[in-house]
Coordinates of C-alpha atoms in Angstrom, one line a residue:
M6 CA 15.8 8.9 -24.8
T7 CA 13.1 6.3 -25.5
R8 CA 14.2 2.8 -26.6
N9 CA 12.1 0.2 -28.3
A10 CA 13.4 -3.3 -28.7
V11 CA 11.3 -6.1 -30.1
T12 CA 12.9 -9.3 -31.1
P13 CA 11.4 -10.7 -34.3
R14 CA 9.7 -14.0 -33.6
G15 CA 10.9 -15.6 -36.8
P16 CA 9.1 -16.6 -40.0
R17 CA 5.3 -16.7 -39.6
I18 CA 3.4 -16.8 -42.8
T19 CA 0.1 -17.0 -41.1
T20 CA 0.1 -13.8 -39.1
R21 CA 0.6 -10.5 -41.0
G22 CA -0.9 -7.2 -41.8
L23 CA -0.1 -3.6 -42.2
V24 CA -0.8 -0.2 -40.8
A25 CA -2.2 2.6 -42.8
L26 CA -1.5 5.4 -45.0
S27 CA -1.7 9.0 -44.2
A28 CA -2.4 11.3 -46.8
V29 CA -4.4 13.5 -48.9
T30 CA -7.3 11.6 -50.4
A31 CA -10.6 10.2 -49.4
L32 CA -12.4 7.0 -50.3
A33 CA -15.8 6.3 -51.7
F34 CA -17.1 5.1 -55.0
T35 CA -18.9 6.4 -58.0
G36 CA -20.0 5.2 -61.5
C37 CA -20.0 1.5 -62.2
T38 CA -17.8 -1.5 -62.2
T39 CA -17.6 -5.2 -63.2
A40 CA -15.4 -8.0 -61.9
S41 CA -14.6 -10.9 -64.1
N42 CA -12.2 -13.0 -62.0
S43 CA -13.3 -16.4 -61.0
N44 CA -12.8 -17.6 -57.4
T45 CA -15.0 -20.1 -55.8
G46 CA -18.5 -18.8 -55.5
A47 CA -20.4 -17.2 -52.6
G48 CA -20.0 -20.3 -50.4
G49 CA -16.5 -19.4 -49.4
A50 CA -12.8 -19.3 -50.4
G51 CA -12.6 -23.0 -51.2
S52 CA -9.1 -23.9 -52.4
T53 CA -8.3 -20.5 -53.9
D54 CA -4.9 -18.8 -53.3
T55 CA -6.2 -15.5 -54.7
I56 CA -8.0 -12.5 -53.2
R57 CA -10.0 -10.2 -55.5
S58 CA -10.5 -6.6 -54.5
I59 CA -10.8 -3.1 -56.1
L60 CA -9.0 0.1 -56.7
T61 CA -11.0 3.3 -57.2
T62 CA -8.8 4.5 -60.1
D63 CA -5.6 3.7 -61.9
P64 CA -2.5 4.4 -59.7
L65 CA -0.5 7.3 -61.1
G66 CA 2.7 5.2 -60.6
F67 CA 4.5 2.7 -58.4
S68 CA 7.2 4.8 -56.8
P69 CA 6.3 5.3 -53.2
W70 CA 8.2 8.6 -53.1
E71 CA 5.9 10.1 -55.7
A72 CA 2.5 8.8 -54.5
S73 CA -0.2 11.4 -54.4
G74 CA -3.5 9.6 -54.3
F75 CA -5.3 6.9 -52.3
D76 CA -4.8 4.1 -54.8
D77 CA -1.1 4.9 -55.1
Y78 CA -0.7 4.3 -51.4
L79 CA -2.5 1.0 -51.5
V80 CA -0.3 -0.5 -54.1
N81 CA 2.8 0.9 -52.6
G82 CA 1.9 -0.7 -49.3
L83 CA 2.0 -4.1 -51.1
M84 CA 5.4 -3.6 -52.7
F85 CA 7.5 -1.6 -50.3
A86 CA 8.0 -2.4 -46.6
P87 CA 8.4 0.5 -44.0
L88 CA 10.8 0.5 -41.1
V89 CA 7.9 0.3 -38.6
Y90 CA 4.2 -0.4 -38.7
K91 CA 1.5 1.2 -36.6
D92 CA -0.7 -1.0 -34.4
D93 CA -3.9 -0.2 -32.5
G94 CA -3.6 2.8 -30.1
N95 CA -1.0 4.5 -32.3
S96 CA 1.7 2.1 -31.0
F97 CA 4.6 0.9 -33.2
I98 CA 5.8 -2.6 -34.1
P99 CA 8.8 -3.8 -36.2
G100 CA 8.9 -3.6 -39.9
L101 CA 12.3 -3.6 -41.6
A102 CA 13.7 -2.2 -38.3
S103 CA 13.8 -4.7 -35.4
E104 CA 14.3 -2.0 -32.8
W105 CA 14.7 1.8 -32.5
E106 CA 15.9 4.5 -30.1
T107 CA 14.3 8.0 -30.2
S108 CA 15.1 11.4 -28.7
S109 CA 13.9 14.8 -29.6
E110 CA 16.5 15.3 -32.4
R111 CA 17.7 11.8 -33.2
V112 CA 16.3 8.4 -34.2
E113 CA 18.4 5.3 -34.6
F114 CA 17.0 2.2 -36.3
T115 CA 18.5 -1.3 -36.1
I116 CA 17.8 -3.0 -39.5
R117 CA 16.8 -6.6 -39.6
D118 CA 19.4 -8.9 -41.0
D119 CA 16.9 -11.2 -42.8
A120 CA 15.3 -8.5 -45.0
T121 CA 15.8 -8.9 -48.7
C122 CA 15.2 -6.9 -51.9
G123 CA 13.2 -8.4 -54.8
D124 CA 16.3 -9.9 -56.3
G125 CA 17.3 -11.6 -53.1
S126 CA 20.1 -9.2 -52.1
P127 CA 20.1 -7.9 -48.5
V128 CA 18.4 -4.7 -47.4
T129 CA 21.4 -3.0 -45.8
P130 CA 21.5 0.2 -43.7
S131 CA 23.1 2.0 -46.6
I132 CA 20.1 1.1 -48.8
V133 CA 17.7 2.2 -46.1
A134 CA 19.5 5.5 -45.6
A135 CA 19.6 6.2 -49.3
S136 CA 15.9 5.4 -49.6
L137 CA 14.9 7.6 -46.7
T138 CA 17.0 10.5 -48.1
E139 CA 15.2 10.2 -51.4
F140 CA 11.9 10.0 -49.7
Q141 CA 12.6 13.2 -47.8
K142 CA 13.7 15.0 -51.0
T143 CA 11.0 13.7 -53.3
S144 CA 7.8 13.2 -51.4
N145 CA 6.0 16.6 -51.3
V146 CA 3.2 15.0 -49.3
F147 CA 5.1 13.3 -46.5
G148 CA 8.8 14.3 -46.4
G149 CA 8.2 17.4 -44.4
P150 CA 5.6 16.0 -42.0
T151 CA 7.9 13.0 -41.3
F152 CA 11.2 14.8 -40.6
G153 CA 10.2 18.5 -40.1
P154 CA 10.7 21.5 -42.4
A155 CA 14.5 21.3 -42.6
A156 CA 16.3 18.3 -44.1
P157 CA 17.7 15.7 -41.7
T158 CA 21.1 14.0 -42.0
I159 CA 20.5 10.3 -42.6
S160 CA 23.4 7.8 -42.5
G161 CA 23.7 4.0 -42.7
D162 CA 26.4 1.9 -40.9
D163 CA 26.4 -1.5 -42.6
A164 CA 28.9 -2.9 -40.1
A165 CA 26.8 -1.9 -37.1
G166 CA 23.5 -2.7 -38.8
V167 CA 22.1 0.8 -37.9
V168 CA 20.5 3.8 -39.6
T169 CA 20.7 7.1 -37.9
V170 CA 18.5 10.1 -38.5
E171 CA 19.8 13.4 -37.2
L172 CA 17.0 15.9 -37.2
A173 CA 17.5 19.6 -37.9
Q174 CA 15.0 20.5 -35.2
P175 CA 13.0 18.6 -32.6
W176 CA 10.3 16.6 -34.3
S177 CA 8.2 14.0 -32.5
D178 CA 6.4 12.5 -35.6
V179 CA 9.3 10.6 -37.2
L180 CA 8.1 7.1 -36.3
S181 CA 4.6 7.9 -37.6
G182 CA 6.0 9.2 -40.8
V183 CA 8.3 6.3 -41.5
S184 CA 5.4 3.9 -40.9
L185 CA 3.7 5.1 -44.1
P186 CA 3.7 3.3 -47.5
S187 CA 5.3 6.4 -49.0
A188 CA 8.3 5.9 -46.7
G189 CA 8.5 2.2 -47.8
I190 CA 12.1 1.3 -48.5
V191 CA 13.2 1.1 -52.1
C192 CA 16.3 -1.0 -53.0
S193 CA 19.2 0.2 -55.1
A194 CA 17.7 -0.9 -58.4
G195 CA 15.0 1.8 -58.0
F196 CA 17.7 4.5 -57.9
D197 CA 19.4 3.0 -61.0
D198 CA 16.2 3.0 -63.1
P199 CA 13.6 5.5 -61.7
D200 CA 11.4 5.2 -64.8
A201 CA 11.1 1.4 -64.3
L202 CA 10.4 2.0 -60.6
V203 CA 7.5 4.3 -61.5
A204 CA 6.2 1.8 -64.1
G205 CA 6.2 -1.0 -61.5
T206 CA 8.3 -3.3 -63.6
L207 CA 11.4 -3.3 -61.4
D208 CA 11.0 -6.3 -59.1
A209 CA 14.5 -6.0 -57.7
A210 CA 13.5 -2.6 -56.1
V211 CA 10.8 -4.0 -53.9
T212 CA 11.1 -4.8 -50.2
G213 CA 7.5 -5.7 -49.4
P214 CA 5.6 -8.9 -49.9
Y215 CA 4.3 -8.4 -53.5
T216 CA 5.5 -7.6 -57.0
L217 CA 3.4 -6.2 -59.8
T218 CA 3.0 -9.0 -62.4
E219 CA 0.2 -7.7 -64.6
K220 CA -1.3 -4.3 -65.3
Q221 CA -4.2 -3.4 -67.6
P222 CA -4.9 0.3 -67.0
G223 CA -8.6 1.0 -66.6
V224 CA -9.2 -2.8 -66.1
K225 CA -7.1 -4.6 -63.5
Y226 CA -3.8 -4.9 -61.6
E227 CA -2.3 -8.2 -60.4
F228 CA 0.3 -8.7 -57.7
T229 CA 2.2 -11.9 -56.8
L230 CA 3.6 -12.9 -53.4
R231 CA 7.4 -13.1 -53.3
E232 CA 8.6 -16.6 -52.7
G233 CA 9.6 -17.1 -49.1
Y234 CA 8.6 -13.7 -47.9
N235 CA 8.2 -13.8 -44.1
L236 CA 8.5 -10.3 -42.7
W237 CA 4.9 -9.7 -41.9
P238 CA 4.2 -7.3 -39.0
E239 CA 3.0 -9.1 -35.9
Y240 CA 0.2 -7.1 -34.3
A241 CA -0.9 -7.3 -30.7
E242 CA -4.1 -8.9 -32.0
P243 CA -2.7 -11.3 -34.6
L244 CA -4.2 -11.5 -38.1
T245 CA -5.5 -15.0 -38.9
G246 CA -5.4 -16.9 -42.1
T247 CA -2.9 -17.1 -45.0
P248 CA -1.6 -14.4 -47.3
A249 CA -2.8 -14.6 -50.8
Q250 CA -0.4 -15.8 -53.5
T251 CA -2.1 -13.5 -55.9
M252 CA -3.9 -10.2 -55.3
V253 CA -6.2 -9.1 -58.2
Y254 CA -7.6 -5.5 -58.3
T255 CA -10.2 -4.4 -60.7
I256 CA -11.0 -0.7 -61.2
A257 CA -14.3 0.0 -59.4
T258 CA -16.2 3.3 -59.0
S259 CA -19.6 2.3 -57.8
S260 CA -20.2 1.5 -54.1
S261 CA -23.4 -0.3 -54.8
A262 CA -21.8 -2.4 -57.5
V263 CA -18.9 -3.3 -55.2
A264 CA -21.4 -4.2 -52.5
N265 CA -23.3 -6.5 -54.8
E266 CA -20.1 -8.2 -55.9
L267 CA -19.1 -8.9 -52.3
I268 CA -22.6 -10.4 -51.6
T269 CA -22.6 -12.5 -54.8
G270 CA -19.0 -13.7 -54.4
T271 CA -17.3 -12.0 -57.4
L272 CA -15.2 -9.9 -55.0
D273 CA -13.6 -11.3 -51.8
A274 CA -12.8 -8.2 -49.7
S275 CA -12.9 -4.5 -50.1
L276 CA -13.3 -1.1 -48.6
I277 CA -16.8 0.4 -49.0
S278 CA -18.0 3.9 -48.3
G279 CA -21.4 5.5 -48.3
K280 CA -25.0 4.3 -48.1
D281 CA -24.2 0.6 -48.8
I282 CA -22.5 0.3 -45.4
E283 CA -25.7 -0.7 -43.6
R284 CA -26.7 -3.2 -46.3
L285 CA -23.4 -5.0 -45.9
E286 CA -23.5 -4.9 -42.1
A287 CA -26.8 -6.7 -42.3
D288 CA -25.5 -9.5 -44.5
A289 CA -24.6 -12.5 -42.4
S290 CA -22.2 -13.9 -45.1
L291 CA -19.9 -10.9 -44.6
T292 CA -17.5 -9.9 -41.8
T293 CA -17.3 -6.1 -41.5
E294 CA -15.5 -3.5 -39.5
R295 CA -16.5 0.2 -39.7
L296 CA -13.9 3.0 -39.7
P297 CA -13.8 6.7 -40.5
S298 CA -11.6 6.5 -43.5
A299 CA -11.2 10.3 -44.0
N300 CA -12.0 13.6 -42.6
M301 CA -13.7 16.0 -45.0
F302 CA -13.2 19.7 -45.0
V303 CA -13.0 22.7 -47.4
I304 CA -9.7 24.5 -48.1
F305 CA -9.0 27.5 -50.4
N306 CA -6.6 28.7 -53.0
E307 CA -5.1 31.6 -51.1
R308 CA -2.3 32.6 -53.5
E309 CA -1.8 36.3 -54.1
G310 CA -4.5 37.7 -56.4
S311 CA -6.9 34.8 -55.8
L312 CA -10.5 35.4 -54.6
F313 CA -9.9 33.6 -51.4
A314 CA -6.8 35.4 -50.3
D315 CA -9.6 37.5 -48.7
I316 CA -10.5 36.1 -45.2
D317 CA -14.0 37.6 -45.4
K318 CA -14.8 35.5 -48.5
R319 CA -13.4 32.4 -46.9
R320 CA -15.6 33.0 -43.9
A321 CA -18.5 33.5 -46.2
V322 CA -18.0 30.1 -47.7
A323 CA -18.0 28.6 -44.3
Q324 CA -21.2 30.4 -43.5
A325 CA -22.9 29.0 -46.6
L326 CA -22.3 25.4 -45.6
D327 CA -24.2 23.1 -43.3
R328 CA -22.3 20.0 -42.0
E329 CA -25.4 17.9 -41.5
A330 CA -26.5 18.5 -45.1
F331 CA -23.1 17.7 -46.4
N332 CA -23.0 14.5 -44.3
Q333 CA -26.4 13.4 -45.7
A334 CA -25.3 14.0 -49.3
T335 CA -22.0 12.3 -48.9
N336 CA -22.6 9.5 -46.4
G337 CA -26.4 9.2 -46.2
G338 CA -25.9 10.6 -42.7
L339 CA -23.6 7.8 -41.6
G340 CA -20.5 9.9 -41.0
D341 CA -19.6 11.9 -37.9
L342 CA -19.9 15.7 -37.9
A343 CA -16.4 17.1 -37.8
A344 CA -15.2 19.8 -35.4
S345 CA -11.6 19.6 -36.6
Y346 CA -9.5 19.2 -39.8
A347 CA -8.0 16.1 -38.0
L348 CA -9.6 12.7 -37.6
P349 CA -10.7 11.6 -34.1
A350 CA -7.7 9.1 -34.1
V351 CA -5.3 12.0 -34.1
P352 CA -4.2 13.0 -30.6
C353 CA -5.3 16.5 -29.6
F354 CA -8.1 16.8 -32.2
N355 CA -10.6 19.5 -31.3
T356 CA -14.1 18.6 -30.0
D357 CA -15.3 22.2 -29.2
E358 CA -17.9 23.1 -31.8
A359 CA -17.7 26.7 -30.7
L360 CA -14.5 27.0 -32.8
L361 CA -16.5 26.5 -36.0
V362 CA -18.0 29.3 -38.1
E363 CA -21.7 29.3 -37.7
T364 CA -23.9 28.7 -40.8
D365 CA -25.4 32.0 -42.0
P366 CA -26.5 32.0 -45.7
T367 CA -27.6 35.6 -45.5
A368 CA -24.2 36.8 -44.3
A369 CA -22.5 34.5 -46.9
A370 CA -24.6 36.1 -49.7
A371 CA -23.3 39.6 -48.8
Q372 CA -19.8 38.5 -49.7
L373 CA -20.3 35.8 -52.4
A374 CA -23.2 37.1 -54.6
G375 CA -22.0 37.6 -58.2
L376 CA -18.6 35.9 -57.7
K377 CA -17.4 33.2 -60.1
I378 CA -16.1 30.3 -58.1
R379 CA -14.3 27.2 -59.4
L380 CA -15.0 24.3 -57.0
L381 CA -12.7 21.3 -57.1
G382 CA -13.8 17.9 -55.7
S383 CA -13.3 14.2 -56.2
Q384 CA -16.0 11.9 -57.4
N385 CA -15.1 9.8 -54.4
F386 CA -16.7 12.3 -52.1
G387 CA -20.1 10.7 -52.0
P388 CA -22.0 8.9 -54.8
N389 CA -20.8 10.5 -58.0
G390 CA -19.3 13.3 -55.9
A391 CA -22.6 14.1 -54.2
G392 CA -20.8 16.0 -51.4
N393 CA -19.2 18.3 -54.0
T394 CA -22.6 18.8 -55.6
Y395 CA -24.1 19.9 -52.3
I396 CA -21.4 22.4 -51.7
A397 CA -21.8 23.8 -55.3
D398 CA -25.5 24.2 -54.8
A399 CA -25.1 25.8 -51.3
L400 CA -22.7 28.4 -52.9
R401 CA -25.1 29.0 -55.8
E402 CA -27.8 29.8 -53.3
T403 CA -25.7 32.7 -52.1
G404 CA -25.8 34.2 -55.6
A405 CA -22.3 32.9 -56.7
E406 CA -21.7 31.4 -60.1
V407 CA -20.1 28.0 -59.5
E408 CA -18.1 25.9 -61.9
L409 CA -17.9 22.4 -60.4
L410 CA -14.8 20.4 -61.3
N411 CA -16.1 17.0 -60.2
L412 CA -13.1 14.8 -61.2
D413 CA -11.9 11.2 -60.8
N414 CA -9.7 10.8 -57.8
A415 CA -6.4 10.9 -59.6
S416 CA -7.4 14.0 -61.6
W417 CA -8.6 15.7 -58.4
A418 CA -5.2 15.1 -56.7
E419 CA -3.3 16.2 -59.8
T420 CA -5.3 19.4 -60.3
G421 CA -5.2 20.4 -56.6
Q422 CA -1.4 19.9 -56.4
L423 CA -0.1 20.9 -59.8
K424 CA -2.7 23.3 -61.3
P425 CA -3.4 26.1 -58.8
E426 CA -4.6 28.3 -61.6
A427 CA -7.5 26.0 -62.2
W428 CA -9.4 26.1 -58.9
D429 CA -10.6 28.5 -56.1
V430 CA -12.2 26.2 -53.4
A431 CA -11.4 22.5 -52.9
V432 CA -13.3 19.8 -51.1
F433 CA -10.6 17.7 -49.3
G434 CA -10.6 14.3 -47.8
N435 CA -7.7 13.6 -45.5
I436 CA -6.8 10.0 -44.6
N437 CA -4.0 10.9 -42.2
A438 CA -3.3 7.3 -41.1
S439 CA -0.2 8.5 -39.4
A440 CA -2.6 10.0 -36.9
T441 CA -0.6 13.2 -36.5
M442 CA -1.4 16.9 -36.6
S443 CA 1.7 17.5 -38.8
G444 CA 0.2 15.0 -41.3
V445 CA -2.7 17.4 -42.0
M446 CA -1.5 20.9 -41.1
G447 CA 1.0 20.8 -44.0
L448 CA -2.0 20.8 -46.4
F449 CA -2.7 24.4 -45.7
S450 CA 0.6 25.8 -44.3
G451 CA 4.3 25.4 -45.1
A452 CA 5.8 25.1 -48.5
P453 CA 3.2 25.3 -51.4
T454 CA 3.0 22.4 -53.8
E455 CA 4.6 24.4 -56.6
D456 CA 7.7 24.7 -54.3
G457 CA 7.8 21.0 -53.5
G458 CA 5.6 21.1 -50.4
A459 CA 2.3 19.6 -49.6
N460 CA 0.4 22.9 -49.1
W461 CA -2.5 23.1 -51.6
T462 CA -3.5 26.6 -50.5
G463 CA -0.3 28.4 -51.5
N464 CA -0.3 30.4 -48.2
P465 CA 2.9 29.4 -46.2
D466 CA 1.3 30.8 -43.0
E467 CA 4.3 31.1 -40.8
R468 CA 2.2 31.4 -37.6
A469 CA 0.6 27.9 -38.3
Q470 CA 4.1 26.5 -38.9
Q471 CA 5.3 28.0 -35.6
Y472 CA 2.5 26.3 -33.8
L473 CA 3.7 23.0 -35.3
R474 CA 7.3 23.6 -34.4
D475 CA 6.4 24.5 -30.9
A476 CA 4.3 21.3 -30.5
M477 CA 7.0 19.1 -32.0
A478 CA 9.5 20.4 -29.4
E479 CA 7.1 20.0 -26.5
P480 CA 7.7 16.7 -24.6
D481 CA 4.7 17.1 -22.3
E482 CA 1.5 15.7 -24.0
T483 CA -0.9 18.0 -22.2
K484 CA 1.1 21.1 -23.1
R485 CA 1.5 19.8 -26.7
C486 CA -2.3 19.4 -27.0
D487 CA -2.8 23.0 -25.7
I488 CA -0.6 24.2 -28.5
Y489 CA -2.5 22.2 -31.1
Q490 CA -5.8 23.4 -29.7
E491 CA -4.7 27.0 -30.2
A492 CA -3.5 26.1 -33.7
Q493 CA -7.0 24.7 -34.5
R494 CA -8.7 27.8 -33.2
Y495 CA -6.4 29.9 -35.3
A496 CA -6.9 27.9 -38.5
M497 CA -10.7 27.3 -38.2
T498 CA -12.0 30.4 -36.3
E499 CA -9.6 33.3 -36.7
Q500 CA -8.3 32.7 -40.3
V501 CA -10.8 30.2 -41.7
R502 CA -8.1 28.2 -43.5
A503 CA -10.1 25.0 -43.2
V504 CA -13.8 24.4 -42.9
P505 CA -14.6 21.0 -41.2
L506 CA -17.6 19.1 -42.6
S507 CA -17.8 15.4 -41.6
T508 CA -15.9 12.1 -41.6
L509 CA -16.3 9.8 -44.6
A510 CA -18.0 6.7 -43.2
S511 CA -16.4 3.5 -44.5
L512 CA -16.3 -0.2 -43.9
V513 CA -13.9 -3.0 -44.6
A514 CA -15.8 -6.1 -45.6
A515 CA -14.8 -9.7 -46.4
R516 CA -17.0 -12.5 -47.6
D517 CA -16.9 -16.0 -46.0
G518 CA -13.5 -17.6 -46.3
F519 CA -11.7 -14.3 -46.2
S520 CA -10.8 -11.6 -43.7
F521 CA -9.9 -7.9 -43.8
R522 CA -8.7 -6.2 -40.7
A523 CA -8.0 -2.5 -40.2
P524 CA -5.3 -2.1 -37.5
N525 CA -5.5 1.2 -35.8
K526 CA -8.7 1.8 -37.8
S527 CA -6.7 2.2 -41.0
N528 CA -7.2 0.4 -44.3
M529 CA -4.3 -1.4 -45.8
N530 CA -4.8 -4.1 -48.4
Y531 CA -2.3 -6.7 -47.2
A532 CA -4.3 -7.0 -44.0
M533 CA -6.5 -9.2 -46.2
R534 CA -6.2 -12.9 -45.7
I535 CA -7.6 -16.2 -46.9
E536 CA -9.1 -18.1 -44.0
D537 CA -8.6 -21.9 -43.7

């Protein structure tokens, strides 16, 4: 059994931050944006108590259990605190849990006695257990990767101050899973009025630092710091500065426009992707940190009767694509070429390029010529979805007829998960801030989305799931990586379930007077601070 005990060091409103989100979306910007909020100009923060940043689209809702897109995860991270946070090197630090004990089939969390809901009532173990149970049942993206394919038994003992998770099978990724915004704890009011929870109007349900105080869909969202909130995570490398009293997010879709607003002082801090990275790094008025915000790959609709239930056609799509050309279209060449569906931060990710299908347009044409292919992608995948456009053009060069569904990020996620009849091939950006293989393998194996799972492809692929179960039960790290290496060979070489392309190069940037850290190379917006 492994035990972690960290004694909270008491209220510290000057050191805080958050780990990241793991999920199913990538980040970049398209279109155009404006920002009309008025902080002090480009000279610095001055006496402001507000940070102005951006979302790439309207959140679909404010229930962490139902989050499905990148912007959902950002706002949920502001409103709902997790049991633990992830620090650099995939280590864990206290959130609502002050300590925890883990074994292969059991995790026990000691809940802090100073945590409160938005109405001031205590966050009890019973509340935590109920919230985790609802998360496991409701979150098709994260419930399975957090606790495994079978439901755990979760109980809370208010007298002992403890929550116990009894797993149905060995599963080593529980701590990573419960560190995510989607596993953020919801108080009882959220169960009593789920519609208000989704709408973001239920302050009593929150456990995190901020409540939603204004929303203008398509324009902006404003969050206000809870009075007296002091449960900020304390990283090994502390965050400096002071939390904002108000966080204002405008809807932004253009990387270049966001970069201009950071330079001119109409935005204070933001994540940026694409070709503007180098321009911001060269600006002495900005503090920047580069990170690979997502791993980009292609997946297929493999449901019975679909074009790409045929492995030869999947292999042909892989043969039609060139990673370097995709990286140039999406990132201006700034991303790293991918040799796995997992990000480099994920333990056991593959580096052997021999596992990839070699580019061969002639062989691809023999399979794809004359086919009608519906290609799904987010406009966030390069400027105005330039990565999607490259893939569509590459497939057209094989003689295929391609319909490109180049959608805003929320519509992309909704179509991929809820409308399998609408697409054949999807460009995918996986954030996977939990830094686990289970956080990405569920996207193309396990329960399909129409059955409540996270699997876009519709192919349960029992063999891939067996690799995952074997790895979760293996205590030896080297042997576990051997299992995952074979799983990657199987998925990318033998079955062509996923076609790696490149990382999505991104940057967190803050102008003078502000800071924006990315613990464990993950973007979370309450790691933004106002510097004194």
